[in-house]
PDB file of C-alpha atoms in Angstrom:
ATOM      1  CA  UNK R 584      68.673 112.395 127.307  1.00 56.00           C
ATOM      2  CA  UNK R 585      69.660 115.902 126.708  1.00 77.00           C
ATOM      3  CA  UNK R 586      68.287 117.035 122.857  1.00 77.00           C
ATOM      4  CA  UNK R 587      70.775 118.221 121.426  1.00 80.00           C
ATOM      5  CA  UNK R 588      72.709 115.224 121.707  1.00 83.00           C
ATOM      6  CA  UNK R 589      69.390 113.223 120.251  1.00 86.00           C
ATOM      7  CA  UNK R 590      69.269 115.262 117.473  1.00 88.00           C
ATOM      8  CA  UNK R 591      72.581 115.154 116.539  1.00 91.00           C
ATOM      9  CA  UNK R 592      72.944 111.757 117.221  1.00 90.00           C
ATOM     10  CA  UNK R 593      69.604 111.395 114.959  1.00 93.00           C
ATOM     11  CA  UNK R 594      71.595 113.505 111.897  1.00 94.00           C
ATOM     12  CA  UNK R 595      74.763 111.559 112.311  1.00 95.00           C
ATOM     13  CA  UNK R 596      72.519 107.949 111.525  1.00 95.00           C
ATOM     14  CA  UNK R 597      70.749 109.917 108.636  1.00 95.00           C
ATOM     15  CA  UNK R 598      73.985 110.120 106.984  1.00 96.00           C
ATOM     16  CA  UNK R 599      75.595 107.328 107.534  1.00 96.00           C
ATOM     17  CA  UNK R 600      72.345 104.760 106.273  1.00 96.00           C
ATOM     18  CA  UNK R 601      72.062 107.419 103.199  1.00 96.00           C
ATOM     19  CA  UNK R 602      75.478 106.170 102.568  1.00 97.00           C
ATOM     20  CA  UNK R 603      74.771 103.057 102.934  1.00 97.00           C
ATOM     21  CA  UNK R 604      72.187 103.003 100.027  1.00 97.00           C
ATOM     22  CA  UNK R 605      73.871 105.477  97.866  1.00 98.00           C
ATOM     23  CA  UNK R 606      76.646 102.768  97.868  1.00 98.00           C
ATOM     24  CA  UNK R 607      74.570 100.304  96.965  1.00 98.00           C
ATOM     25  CA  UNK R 608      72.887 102.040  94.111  1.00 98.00           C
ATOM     26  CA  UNK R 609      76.197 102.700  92.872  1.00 98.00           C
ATOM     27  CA  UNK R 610      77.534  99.714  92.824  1.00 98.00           C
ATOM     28  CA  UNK R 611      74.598  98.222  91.176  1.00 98.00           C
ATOM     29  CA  UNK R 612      74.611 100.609  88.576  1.00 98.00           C
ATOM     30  CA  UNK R 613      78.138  99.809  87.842  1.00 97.00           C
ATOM     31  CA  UNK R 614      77.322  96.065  87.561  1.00 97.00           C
ATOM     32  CA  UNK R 615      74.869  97.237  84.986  1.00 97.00           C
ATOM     33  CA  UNK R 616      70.976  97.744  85.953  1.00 97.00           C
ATOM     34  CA  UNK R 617      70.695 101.262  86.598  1.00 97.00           C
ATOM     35  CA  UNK R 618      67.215 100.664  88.603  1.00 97.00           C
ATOM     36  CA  UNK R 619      68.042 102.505  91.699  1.00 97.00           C
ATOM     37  CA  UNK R 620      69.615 105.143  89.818  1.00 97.00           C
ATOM     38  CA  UNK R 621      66.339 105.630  87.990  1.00 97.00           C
ATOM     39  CA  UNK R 622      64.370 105.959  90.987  1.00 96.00           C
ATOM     40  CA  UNK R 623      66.372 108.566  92.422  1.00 96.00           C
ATOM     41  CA  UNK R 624      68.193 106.164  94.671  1.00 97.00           C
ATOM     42  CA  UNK R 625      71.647 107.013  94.078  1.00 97.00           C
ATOM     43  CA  UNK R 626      72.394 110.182  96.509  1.00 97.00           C
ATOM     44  CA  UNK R 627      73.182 110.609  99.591  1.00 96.00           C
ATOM     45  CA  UNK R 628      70.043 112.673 100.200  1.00 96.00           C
ATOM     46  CA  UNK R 629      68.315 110.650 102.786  1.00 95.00           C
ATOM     47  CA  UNK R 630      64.991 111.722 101.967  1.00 95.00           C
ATOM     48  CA  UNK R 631      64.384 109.485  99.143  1.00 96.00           C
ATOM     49  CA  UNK R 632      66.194 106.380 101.544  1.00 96.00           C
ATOM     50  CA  UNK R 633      63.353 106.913 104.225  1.00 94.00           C
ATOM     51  CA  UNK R 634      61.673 103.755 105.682  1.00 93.00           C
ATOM     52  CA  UNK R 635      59.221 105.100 108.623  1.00 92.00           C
ATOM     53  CA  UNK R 636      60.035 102.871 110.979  1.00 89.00           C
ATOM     54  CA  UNK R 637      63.894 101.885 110.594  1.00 88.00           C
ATOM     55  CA  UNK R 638      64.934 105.581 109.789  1.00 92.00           C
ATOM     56  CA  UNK R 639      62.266 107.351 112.095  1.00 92.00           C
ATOM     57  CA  UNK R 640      60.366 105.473 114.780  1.00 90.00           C
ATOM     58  CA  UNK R 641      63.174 103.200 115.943  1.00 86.00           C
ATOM     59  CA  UNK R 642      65.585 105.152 116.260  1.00 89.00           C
ATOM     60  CA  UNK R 643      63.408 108.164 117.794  1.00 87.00           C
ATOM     61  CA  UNK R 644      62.278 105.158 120.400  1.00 86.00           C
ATOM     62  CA  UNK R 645      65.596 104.485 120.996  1.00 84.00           C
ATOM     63  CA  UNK R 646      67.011 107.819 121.564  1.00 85.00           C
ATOM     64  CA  UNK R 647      64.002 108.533 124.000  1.00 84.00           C
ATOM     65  CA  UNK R 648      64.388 105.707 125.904  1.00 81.00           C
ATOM     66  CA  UNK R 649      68.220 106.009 126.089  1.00 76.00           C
ATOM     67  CA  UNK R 650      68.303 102.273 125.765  1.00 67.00           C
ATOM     68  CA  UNK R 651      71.030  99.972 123.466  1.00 65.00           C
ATOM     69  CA  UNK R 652      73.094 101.402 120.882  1.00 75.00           C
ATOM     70  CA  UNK R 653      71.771 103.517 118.145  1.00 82.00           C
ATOM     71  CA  UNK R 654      70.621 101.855 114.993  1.00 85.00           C
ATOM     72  CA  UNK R 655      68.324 101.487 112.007  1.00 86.00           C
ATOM     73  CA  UNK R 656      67.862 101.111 108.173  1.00 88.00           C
ATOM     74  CA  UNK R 657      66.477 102.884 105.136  1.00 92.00           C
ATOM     75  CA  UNK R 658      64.371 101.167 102.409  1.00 93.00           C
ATOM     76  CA  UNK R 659      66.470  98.440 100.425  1.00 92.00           C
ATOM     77  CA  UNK R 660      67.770  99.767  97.227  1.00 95.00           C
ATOM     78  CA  UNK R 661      65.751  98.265  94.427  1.00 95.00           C
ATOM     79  CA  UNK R 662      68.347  95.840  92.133  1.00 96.00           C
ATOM     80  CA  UNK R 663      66.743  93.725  89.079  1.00 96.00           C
ATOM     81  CA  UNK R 664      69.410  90.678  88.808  1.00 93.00           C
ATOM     82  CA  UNK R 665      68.293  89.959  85.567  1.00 94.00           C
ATOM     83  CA  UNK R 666      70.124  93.160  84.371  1.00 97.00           C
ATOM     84  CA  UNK R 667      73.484  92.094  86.140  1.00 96.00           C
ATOM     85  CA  UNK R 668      76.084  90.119  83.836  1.00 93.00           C
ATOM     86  CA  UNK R 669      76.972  87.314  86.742  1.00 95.00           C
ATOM     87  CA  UNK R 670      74.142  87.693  89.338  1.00 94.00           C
ATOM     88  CA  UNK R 671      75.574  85.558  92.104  1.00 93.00           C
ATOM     89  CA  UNK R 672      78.747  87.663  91.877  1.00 95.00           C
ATOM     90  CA  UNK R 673      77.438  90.719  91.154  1.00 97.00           C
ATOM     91  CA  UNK R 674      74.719  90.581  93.610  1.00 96.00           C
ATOM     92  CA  UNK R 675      77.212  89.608  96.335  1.00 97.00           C
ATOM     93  CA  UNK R 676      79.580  92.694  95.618  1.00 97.00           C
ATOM     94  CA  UNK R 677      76.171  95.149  95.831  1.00 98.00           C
ATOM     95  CA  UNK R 678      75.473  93.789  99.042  1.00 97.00           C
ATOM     96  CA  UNK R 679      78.785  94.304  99.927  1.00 98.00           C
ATOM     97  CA  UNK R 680      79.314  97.911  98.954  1.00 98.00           C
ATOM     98  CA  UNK R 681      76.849  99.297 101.653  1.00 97.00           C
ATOM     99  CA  UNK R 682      78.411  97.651 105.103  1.00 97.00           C
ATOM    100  CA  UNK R 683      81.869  98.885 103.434  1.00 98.00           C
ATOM    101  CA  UNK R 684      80.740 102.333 103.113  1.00 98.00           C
ATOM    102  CA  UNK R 685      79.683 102.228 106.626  1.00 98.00           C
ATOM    103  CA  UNK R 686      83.322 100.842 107.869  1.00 97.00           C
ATOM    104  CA  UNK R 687      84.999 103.601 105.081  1.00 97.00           C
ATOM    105  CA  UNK R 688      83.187 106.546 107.217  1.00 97.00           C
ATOM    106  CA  UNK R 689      84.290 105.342 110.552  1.00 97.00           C
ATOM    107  CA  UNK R 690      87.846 105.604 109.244  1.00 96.00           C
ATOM    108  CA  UNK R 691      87.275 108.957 107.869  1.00 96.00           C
ATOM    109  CA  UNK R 692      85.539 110.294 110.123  1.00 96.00           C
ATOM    110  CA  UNK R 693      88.150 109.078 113.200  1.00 96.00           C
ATOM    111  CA  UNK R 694      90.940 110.355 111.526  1.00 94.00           C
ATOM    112  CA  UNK R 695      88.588 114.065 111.093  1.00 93.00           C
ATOM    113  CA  UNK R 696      87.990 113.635 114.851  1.00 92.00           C
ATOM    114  CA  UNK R 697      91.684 113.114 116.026  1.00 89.00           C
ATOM    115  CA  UNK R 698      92.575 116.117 113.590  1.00 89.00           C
ATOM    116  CA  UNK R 699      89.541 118.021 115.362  1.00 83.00           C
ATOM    117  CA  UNK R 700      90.306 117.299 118.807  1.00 81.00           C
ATOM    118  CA  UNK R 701      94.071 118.365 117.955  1.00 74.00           C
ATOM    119  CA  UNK R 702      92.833 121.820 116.633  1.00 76.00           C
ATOM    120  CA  UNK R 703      90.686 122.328 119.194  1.00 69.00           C
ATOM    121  CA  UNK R 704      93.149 121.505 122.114  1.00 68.00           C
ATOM    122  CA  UNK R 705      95.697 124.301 120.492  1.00 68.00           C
ATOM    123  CA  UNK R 706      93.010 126.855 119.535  1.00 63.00           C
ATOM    124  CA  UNK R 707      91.576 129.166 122.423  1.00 61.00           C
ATOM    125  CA  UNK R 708      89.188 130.454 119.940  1.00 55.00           C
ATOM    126  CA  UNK R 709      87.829 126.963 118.852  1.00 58.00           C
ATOM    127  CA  UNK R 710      88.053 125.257 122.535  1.00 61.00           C
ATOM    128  CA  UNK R 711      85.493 128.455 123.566  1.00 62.00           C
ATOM    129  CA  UNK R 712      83.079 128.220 120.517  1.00 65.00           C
ATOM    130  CA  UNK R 713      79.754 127.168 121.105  1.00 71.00           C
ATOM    131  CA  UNK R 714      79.283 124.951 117.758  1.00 75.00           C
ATOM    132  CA  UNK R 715      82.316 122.526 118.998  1.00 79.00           C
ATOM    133  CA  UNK R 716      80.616 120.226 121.997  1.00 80.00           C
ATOM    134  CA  UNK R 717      77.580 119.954 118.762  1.00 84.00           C
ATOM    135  CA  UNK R 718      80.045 119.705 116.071  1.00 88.00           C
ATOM    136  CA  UNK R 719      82.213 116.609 118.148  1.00 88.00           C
ATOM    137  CA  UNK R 720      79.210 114.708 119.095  1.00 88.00           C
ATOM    138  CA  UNK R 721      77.954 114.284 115.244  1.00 94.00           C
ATOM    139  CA  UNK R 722      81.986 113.282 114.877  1.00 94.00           C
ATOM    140  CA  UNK R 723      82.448 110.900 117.639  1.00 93.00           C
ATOM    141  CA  UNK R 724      79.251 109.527 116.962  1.00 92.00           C
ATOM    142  CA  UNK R 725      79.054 108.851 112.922  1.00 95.00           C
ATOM    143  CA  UNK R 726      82.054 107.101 113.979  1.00 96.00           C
ATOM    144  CA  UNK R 727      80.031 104.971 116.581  1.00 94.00           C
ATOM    145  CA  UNK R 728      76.947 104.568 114.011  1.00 94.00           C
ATOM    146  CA  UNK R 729      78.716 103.412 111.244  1.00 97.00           C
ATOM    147  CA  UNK R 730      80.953 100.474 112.790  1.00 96.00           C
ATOM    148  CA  UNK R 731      77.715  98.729 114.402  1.00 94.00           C
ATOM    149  CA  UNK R 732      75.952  99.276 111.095  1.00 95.00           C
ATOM    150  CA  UNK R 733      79.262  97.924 109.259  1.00 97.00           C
ATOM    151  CA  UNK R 734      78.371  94.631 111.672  1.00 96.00           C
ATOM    152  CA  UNK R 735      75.243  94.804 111.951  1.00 94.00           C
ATOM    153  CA  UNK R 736      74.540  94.802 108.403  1.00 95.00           C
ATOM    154  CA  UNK R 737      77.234  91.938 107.751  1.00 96.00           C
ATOM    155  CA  UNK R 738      75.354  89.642 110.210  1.00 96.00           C
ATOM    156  CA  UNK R 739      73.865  86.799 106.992  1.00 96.00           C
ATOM    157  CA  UNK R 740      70.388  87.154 108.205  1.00 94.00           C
ATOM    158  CA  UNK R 741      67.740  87.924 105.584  1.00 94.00           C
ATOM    159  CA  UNK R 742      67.448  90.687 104.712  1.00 91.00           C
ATOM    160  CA  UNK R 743      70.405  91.911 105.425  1.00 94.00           C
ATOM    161  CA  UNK R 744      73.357  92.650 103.307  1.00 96.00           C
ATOM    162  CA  UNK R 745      75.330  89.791 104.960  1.00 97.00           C
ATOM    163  CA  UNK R 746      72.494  87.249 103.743  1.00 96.00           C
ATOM    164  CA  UNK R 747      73.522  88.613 100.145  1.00 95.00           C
ATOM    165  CA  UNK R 748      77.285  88.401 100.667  1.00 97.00           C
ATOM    166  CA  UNK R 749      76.540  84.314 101.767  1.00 97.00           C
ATOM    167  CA  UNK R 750      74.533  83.659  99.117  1.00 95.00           C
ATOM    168  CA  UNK R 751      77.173  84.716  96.269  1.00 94.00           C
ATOM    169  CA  UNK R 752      79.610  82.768  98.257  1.00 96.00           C
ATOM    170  CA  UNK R 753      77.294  79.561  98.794  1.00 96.00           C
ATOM    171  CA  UNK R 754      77.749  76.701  96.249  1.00 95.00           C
ATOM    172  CA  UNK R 755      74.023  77.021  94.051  1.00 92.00           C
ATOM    173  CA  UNK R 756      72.340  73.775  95.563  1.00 93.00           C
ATOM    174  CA  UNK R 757      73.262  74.895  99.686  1.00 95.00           C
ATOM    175  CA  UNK R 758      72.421  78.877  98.280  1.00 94.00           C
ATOM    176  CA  UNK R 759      68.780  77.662  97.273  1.00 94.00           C
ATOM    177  CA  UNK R 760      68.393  75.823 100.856  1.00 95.00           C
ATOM    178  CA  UNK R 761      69.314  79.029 102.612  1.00 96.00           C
ATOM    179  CA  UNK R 762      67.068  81.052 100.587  1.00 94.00           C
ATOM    180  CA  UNK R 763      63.652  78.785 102.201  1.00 95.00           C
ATOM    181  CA  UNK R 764      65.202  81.079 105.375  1.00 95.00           C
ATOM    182  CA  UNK R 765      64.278  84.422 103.809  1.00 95.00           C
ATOM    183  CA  UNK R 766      60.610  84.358 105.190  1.00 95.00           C
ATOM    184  CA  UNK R 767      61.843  84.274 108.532  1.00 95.00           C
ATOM    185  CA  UNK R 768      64.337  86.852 108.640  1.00 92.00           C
ATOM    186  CA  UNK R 769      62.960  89.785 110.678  1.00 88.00           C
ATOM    187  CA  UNK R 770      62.023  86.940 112.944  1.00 92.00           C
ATOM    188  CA  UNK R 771      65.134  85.885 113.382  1.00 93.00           C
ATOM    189  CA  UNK R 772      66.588  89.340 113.738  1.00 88.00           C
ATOM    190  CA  UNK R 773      63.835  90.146 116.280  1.00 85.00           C
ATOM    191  CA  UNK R 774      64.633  86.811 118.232  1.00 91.00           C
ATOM    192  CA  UNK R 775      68.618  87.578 118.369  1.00 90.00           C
ATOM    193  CA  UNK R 776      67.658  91.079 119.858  1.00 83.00           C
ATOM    194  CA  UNK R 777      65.666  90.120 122.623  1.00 84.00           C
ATOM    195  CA  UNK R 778      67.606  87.384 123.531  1.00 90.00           C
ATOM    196  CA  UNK R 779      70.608  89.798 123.828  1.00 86.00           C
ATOM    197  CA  UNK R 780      72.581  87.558 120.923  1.00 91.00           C
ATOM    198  CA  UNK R 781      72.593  90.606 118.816  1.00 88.00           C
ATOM    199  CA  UNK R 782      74.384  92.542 121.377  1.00 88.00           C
ATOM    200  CA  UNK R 783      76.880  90.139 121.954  1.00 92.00           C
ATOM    201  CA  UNK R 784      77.604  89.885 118.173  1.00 92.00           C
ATOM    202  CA  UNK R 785      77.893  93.618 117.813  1.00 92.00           C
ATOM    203  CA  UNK R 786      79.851  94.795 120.781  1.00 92.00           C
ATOM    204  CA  UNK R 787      83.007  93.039 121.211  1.00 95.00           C
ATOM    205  CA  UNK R 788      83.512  93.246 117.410  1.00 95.00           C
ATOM    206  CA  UNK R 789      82.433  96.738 117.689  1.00 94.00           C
ATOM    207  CA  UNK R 790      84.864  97.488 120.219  1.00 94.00           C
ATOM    208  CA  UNK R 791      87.830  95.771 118.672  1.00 95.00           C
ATOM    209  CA  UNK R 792      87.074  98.007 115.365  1.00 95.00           C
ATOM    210  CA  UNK R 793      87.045 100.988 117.416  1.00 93.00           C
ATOM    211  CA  UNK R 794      90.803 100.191 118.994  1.00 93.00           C
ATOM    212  CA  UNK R 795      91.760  99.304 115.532  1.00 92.00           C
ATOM    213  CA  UNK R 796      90.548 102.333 114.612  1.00 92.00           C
ATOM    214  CA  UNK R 797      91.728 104.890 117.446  1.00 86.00           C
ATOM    215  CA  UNK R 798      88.625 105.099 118.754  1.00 83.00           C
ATOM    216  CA  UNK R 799      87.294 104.650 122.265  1.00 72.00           C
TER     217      UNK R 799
END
């Protein structure tokens, strides 16, 4: 895979799961415990959002291998629900916040791209400038990140945001039944990837977002 298009590829997911968080942290501070803002959490600097191998080793092993679609995830934003006026509710909005972020960027960023792609189709200047393949590629793909994220992340697996959306929605006594699932989550996650289940989840849903969207 040529490098360039790795390591922009590689910037564009940096953003968008530094979003992801900082939306979280947010929201969680404006439900009232202030945790994540405490521990530096609430930026969009993804240094401090760093998990080694969601935000660097698999999705450096994917890139390499030029296999499936981009992905990966950044250390959960620390929430204490004991701060949080109505934790079922609250909790469910904070998980919330971060796959929204992700679906608010792909909006923004297709309508930045069709606006690009217009410039650059009238400008001699700008069709002949070296940044603009670079500069199109982050576009076109923070677009592409962010919807399968937006799924991916909705998907009520533990731990996931989607598990936290279900729970909040859940009536108490079937919530504390689907919490005994929460020790087998990454299995579960693991077993839907190889099995190809994730894929099927994520792509036509993907794809209908993107025609929504404008998006091919």
């Amino acid at each position: 895979m040529n490098l360039s298009y790795s390591i922009v590829s590689f910037m564009a997911l940096l953003l968008s799961i530094s979003v992801h968080e900082c939306f979280h942290a947010l929201s969680a501070n404006y439900f009232g415990d202030d945790t994540a803002k405490r521990m530096g959490r609430m930026t969009i600097n993804p240094i401090p959002h760093i998990d080694p191998i969601g935000t660097l080793i698999l999705p450096l092993l994917i890139l390499v291998s030029g296999s499936g679609f981009l992905i990966g995830w950044a250390k959960p934003v620390p929430v204490d629900i004991r701060n949080l006026k109505n934790p079922r509710k609250d909790n469910l909005w904070i998980s919330f916040a971060g796959p929204l972020s992700n679906l608010m960027l792909a909006i923004i960023f297709a309508i930045i791209f069709k606006l690009f792609i217009h410039s650059v189709n009238s400008s001699s200047v700008l069709n002949n400038s070296k940044i603009i393949e670079p500069l199109m590629i982050f576009i076109y793909m923070s677009i592409r990140i962010n919807v399968i994220l937006a799924i991916f992340n909705m998907i009520p697996v533990f731990p996931l945001d989607g598990s936290g959306v279900l729970l909040g929605l859940l009536p108490p006594s079937k919530a504390i039944a689907y919490e005994r699932l929460r020790p087998y989550g990454f299995i579960i996650i693991m077993a839907l990837f190889f099995t190809n289940v994730l894929g099927m989840i994520i792509t036509p849903l993907s794809n209908l977002i993107f025609s929504l969207i404008g998006v091919s």
